[in-house]
CSV table of C-alpha atoms in Angstrom, one decimal:
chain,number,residue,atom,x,y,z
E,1,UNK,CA,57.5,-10.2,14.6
E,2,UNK,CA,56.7,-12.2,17.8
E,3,UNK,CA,57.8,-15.8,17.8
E,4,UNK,CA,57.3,-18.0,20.3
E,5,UNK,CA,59.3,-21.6,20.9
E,6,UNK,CA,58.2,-24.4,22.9
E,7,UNK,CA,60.9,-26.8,24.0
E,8,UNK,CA,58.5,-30.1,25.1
E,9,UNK,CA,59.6,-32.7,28.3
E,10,UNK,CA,63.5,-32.1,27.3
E,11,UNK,CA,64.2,-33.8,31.2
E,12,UNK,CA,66.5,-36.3,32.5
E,13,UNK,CA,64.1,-39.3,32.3
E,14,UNK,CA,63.1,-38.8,28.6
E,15,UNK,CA,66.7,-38.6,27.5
E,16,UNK,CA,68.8,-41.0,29.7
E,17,UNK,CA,66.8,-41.9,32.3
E,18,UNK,CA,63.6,-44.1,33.0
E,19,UNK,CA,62.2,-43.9,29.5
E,20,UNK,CA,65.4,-42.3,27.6
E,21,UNK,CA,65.8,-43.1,24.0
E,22,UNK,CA,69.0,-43.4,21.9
E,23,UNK,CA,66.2,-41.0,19.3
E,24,UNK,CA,66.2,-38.6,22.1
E,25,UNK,CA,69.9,-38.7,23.0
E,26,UNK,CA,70.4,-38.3,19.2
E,27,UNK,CA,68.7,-34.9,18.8
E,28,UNK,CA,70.1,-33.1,22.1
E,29,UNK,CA,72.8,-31.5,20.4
E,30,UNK,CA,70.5,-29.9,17.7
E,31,UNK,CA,67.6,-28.9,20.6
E,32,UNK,CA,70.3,-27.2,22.1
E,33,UNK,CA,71.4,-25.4,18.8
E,34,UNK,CA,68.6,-24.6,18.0
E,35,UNK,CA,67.5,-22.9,21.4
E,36,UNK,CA,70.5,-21.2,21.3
E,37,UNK,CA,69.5,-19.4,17.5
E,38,UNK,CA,66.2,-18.9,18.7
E,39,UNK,CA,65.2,-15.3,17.7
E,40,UNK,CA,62.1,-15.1,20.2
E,41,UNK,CA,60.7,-15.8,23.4
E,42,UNK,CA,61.3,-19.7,24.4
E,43,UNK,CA,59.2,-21.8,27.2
E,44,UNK,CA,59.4,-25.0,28.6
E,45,UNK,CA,56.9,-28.0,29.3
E,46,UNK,CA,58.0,-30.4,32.0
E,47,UNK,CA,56.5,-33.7,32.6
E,48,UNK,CA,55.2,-33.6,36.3
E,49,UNK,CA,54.2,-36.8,38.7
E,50,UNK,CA,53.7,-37.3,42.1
E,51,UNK,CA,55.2,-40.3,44.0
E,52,UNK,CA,51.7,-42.2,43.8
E,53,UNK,CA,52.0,-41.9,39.5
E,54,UNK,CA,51.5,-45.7,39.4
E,55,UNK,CA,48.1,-45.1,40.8
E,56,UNK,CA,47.0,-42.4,38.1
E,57,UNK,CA,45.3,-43.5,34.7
E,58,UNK,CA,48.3,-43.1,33.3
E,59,UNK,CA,50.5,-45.0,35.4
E,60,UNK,CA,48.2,-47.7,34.6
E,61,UNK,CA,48.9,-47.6,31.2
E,62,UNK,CA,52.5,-46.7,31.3
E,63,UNK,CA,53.5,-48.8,34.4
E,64,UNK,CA,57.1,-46.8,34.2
E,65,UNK,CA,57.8,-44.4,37.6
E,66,UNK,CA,59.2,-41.1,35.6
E,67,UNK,CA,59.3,-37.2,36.0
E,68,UNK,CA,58.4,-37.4,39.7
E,69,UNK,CA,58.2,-33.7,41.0
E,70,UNK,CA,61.9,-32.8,42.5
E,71,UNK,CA,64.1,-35.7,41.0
E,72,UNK,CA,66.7,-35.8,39.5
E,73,UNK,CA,64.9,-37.5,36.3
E,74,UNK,CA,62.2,-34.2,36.7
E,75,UNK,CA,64.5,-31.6,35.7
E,76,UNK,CA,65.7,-30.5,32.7
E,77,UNK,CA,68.6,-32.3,31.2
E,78,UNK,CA,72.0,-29.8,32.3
E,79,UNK,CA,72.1,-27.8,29.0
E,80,UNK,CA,68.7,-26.6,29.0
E,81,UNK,CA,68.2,-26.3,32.6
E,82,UNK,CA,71.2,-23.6,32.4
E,83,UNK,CA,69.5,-21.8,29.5
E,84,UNK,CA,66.1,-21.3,31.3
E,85,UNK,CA,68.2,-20.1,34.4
E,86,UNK,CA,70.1,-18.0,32.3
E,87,UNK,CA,67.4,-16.2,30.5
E,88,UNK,CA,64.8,-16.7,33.0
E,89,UNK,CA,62.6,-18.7,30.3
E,90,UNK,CA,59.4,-19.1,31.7
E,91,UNK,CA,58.3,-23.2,32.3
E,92,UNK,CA,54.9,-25.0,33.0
E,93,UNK,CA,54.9,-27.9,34.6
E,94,UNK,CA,51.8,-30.3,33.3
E,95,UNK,CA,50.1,-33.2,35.1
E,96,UNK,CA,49.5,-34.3,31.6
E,97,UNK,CA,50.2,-34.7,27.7
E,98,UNK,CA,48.8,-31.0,26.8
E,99,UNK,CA,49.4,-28.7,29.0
E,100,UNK,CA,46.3,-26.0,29.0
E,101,UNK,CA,48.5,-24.1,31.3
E,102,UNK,CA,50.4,-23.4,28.4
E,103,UNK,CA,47.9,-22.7,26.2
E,104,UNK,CA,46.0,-20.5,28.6
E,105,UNK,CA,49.0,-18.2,28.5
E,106,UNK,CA,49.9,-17.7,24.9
E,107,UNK,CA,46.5,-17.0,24.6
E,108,UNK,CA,46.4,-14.0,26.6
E,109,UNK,CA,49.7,-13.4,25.0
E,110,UNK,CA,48.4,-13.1,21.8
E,111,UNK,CA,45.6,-10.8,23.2
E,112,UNK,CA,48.5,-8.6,24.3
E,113,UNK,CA,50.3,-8.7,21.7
E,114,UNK,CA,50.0,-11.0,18.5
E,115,UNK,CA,52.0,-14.0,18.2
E,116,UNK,CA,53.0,-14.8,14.6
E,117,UNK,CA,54.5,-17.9,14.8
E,118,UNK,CA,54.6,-20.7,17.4
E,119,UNK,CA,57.3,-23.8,17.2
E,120,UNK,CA,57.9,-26.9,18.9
E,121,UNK,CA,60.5,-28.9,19.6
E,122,UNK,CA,61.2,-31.5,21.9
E,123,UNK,CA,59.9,-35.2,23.3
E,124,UNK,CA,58.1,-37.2,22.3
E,125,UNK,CA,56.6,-36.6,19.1
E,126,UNK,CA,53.7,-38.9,19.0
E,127,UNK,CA,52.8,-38.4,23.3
E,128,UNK,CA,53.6,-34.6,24.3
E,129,UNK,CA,54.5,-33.1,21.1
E,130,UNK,CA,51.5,-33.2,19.3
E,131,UNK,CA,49.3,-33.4,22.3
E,132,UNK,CA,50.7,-29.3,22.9
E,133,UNK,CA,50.7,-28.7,19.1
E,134,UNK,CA,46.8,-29.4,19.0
E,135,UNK,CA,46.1,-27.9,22.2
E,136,UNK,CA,47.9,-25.1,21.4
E,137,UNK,CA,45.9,-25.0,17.6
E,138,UNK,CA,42.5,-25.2,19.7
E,139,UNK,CA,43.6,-21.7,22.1
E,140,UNK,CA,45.0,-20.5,18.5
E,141,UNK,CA,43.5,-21.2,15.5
E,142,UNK,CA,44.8,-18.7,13.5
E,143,UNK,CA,48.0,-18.5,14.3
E,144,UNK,CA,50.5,-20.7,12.1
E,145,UNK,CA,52.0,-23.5,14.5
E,146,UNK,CA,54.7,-25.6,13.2
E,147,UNK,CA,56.8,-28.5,14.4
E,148,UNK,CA,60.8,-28.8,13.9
E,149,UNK,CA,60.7,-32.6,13.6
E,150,UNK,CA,64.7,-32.8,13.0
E,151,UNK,CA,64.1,-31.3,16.7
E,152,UNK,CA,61.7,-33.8,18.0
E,153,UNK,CA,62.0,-37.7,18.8
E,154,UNK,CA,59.3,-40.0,19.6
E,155,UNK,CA,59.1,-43.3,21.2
E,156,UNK,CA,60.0,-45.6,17.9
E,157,UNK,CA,61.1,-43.9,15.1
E,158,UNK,CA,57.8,-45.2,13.3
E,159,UNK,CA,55.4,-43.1,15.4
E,160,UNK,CA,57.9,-40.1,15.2
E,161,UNK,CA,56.9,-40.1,11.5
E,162,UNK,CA,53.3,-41.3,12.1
E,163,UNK,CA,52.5,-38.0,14.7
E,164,UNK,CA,54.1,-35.8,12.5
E,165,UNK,CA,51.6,-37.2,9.7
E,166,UNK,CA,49.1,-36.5,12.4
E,167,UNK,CA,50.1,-33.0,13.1
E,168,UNK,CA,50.5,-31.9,9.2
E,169,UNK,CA,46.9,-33.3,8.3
E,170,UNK,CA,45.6,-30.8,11.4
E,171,UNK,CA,47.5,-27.6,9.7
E,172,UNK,CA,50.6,-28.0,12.2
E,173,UNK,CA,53.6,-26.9,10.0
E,174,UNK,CA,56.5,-29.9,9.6
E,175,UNK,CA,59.7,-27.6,9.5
């Protein structure tokens, strides 16, 4: 059985830095944990800007410098960072919510070899979270995604709860 987890933005600036949240803070213990137990192949997403993010549409809209390529609020928070290092997990770094990079790949994946399952975890829930989830339903519509939401914060706790509303009405499993 090939099972694929997707650990979303889990970097310095979404946690403690720039736009951390005590939410995210608050699940870093069980992200880790739960990477750990993992029986599968795990990947990263990392939120990527360049110095000039202010100047992009979303820097207009979220007027908050973060995830700027090579600092220290880029990279993975410690624990995680080790892990990928460790294993050699691999990472896409995305210019945006979804990452199509991602997508792209366990798509030809699953051409290789079928994927049975598909988790994510990570930050946020209502901005990254379900932006990969349907991305990743779009590449691979028949194979069963699901969401550990006990492993995911999002910006408030109500949109938390409101994305993973979102995601279950669009056949992404709420674990």
């Amino acid at each position: 059985m090939r099972k694929i987890l997707v650990v979303v933005d889990m970097q310095n600036d979404f946690v403690t830095g720039a736009l951390g949240s005590t939410q995210a803070q608050a699940i870093l213990p069980s992200v880790l944990e739960y990477v750990k137990a993992f029986s599968g192949e795990v990947l990263f997403t990392m939120d990527t800007h360049d110095p000039d993010y202010l100047d992009s549409r979303e820097g207009k809209k979220l007027p908050v410098i973060h995830c700027v390529k090579h600092t220290p609020g880029w990279e993975l928070v410690p624990s995680l960072d080790a892990f990928v290092k460790e294993f050699d997990c691999p990472v896409f770094c995305k210019t945006t919510f979804g990452s199509t990079q991602l997508a792209q790949y366990l798509s030809g994946e699953n051409e290789k070899e079928a994927i049975d399952e598909i988790q994510l975890i990570g930050v946020c829930t209502d901005i990254c979270v379900i932006s990969n989830a349907l991305t990743l339903r779009s590449f691979l519509p028949e194979t069963p995604i699901s969401v550990v939401a006990s492993c995911c914060a999002g910006v408030t706790p109500q949109s938390h709860q409101t994305a993973l509303d979102a995601m279950a009405g669009c056949q992404v499993e709420i674990l």
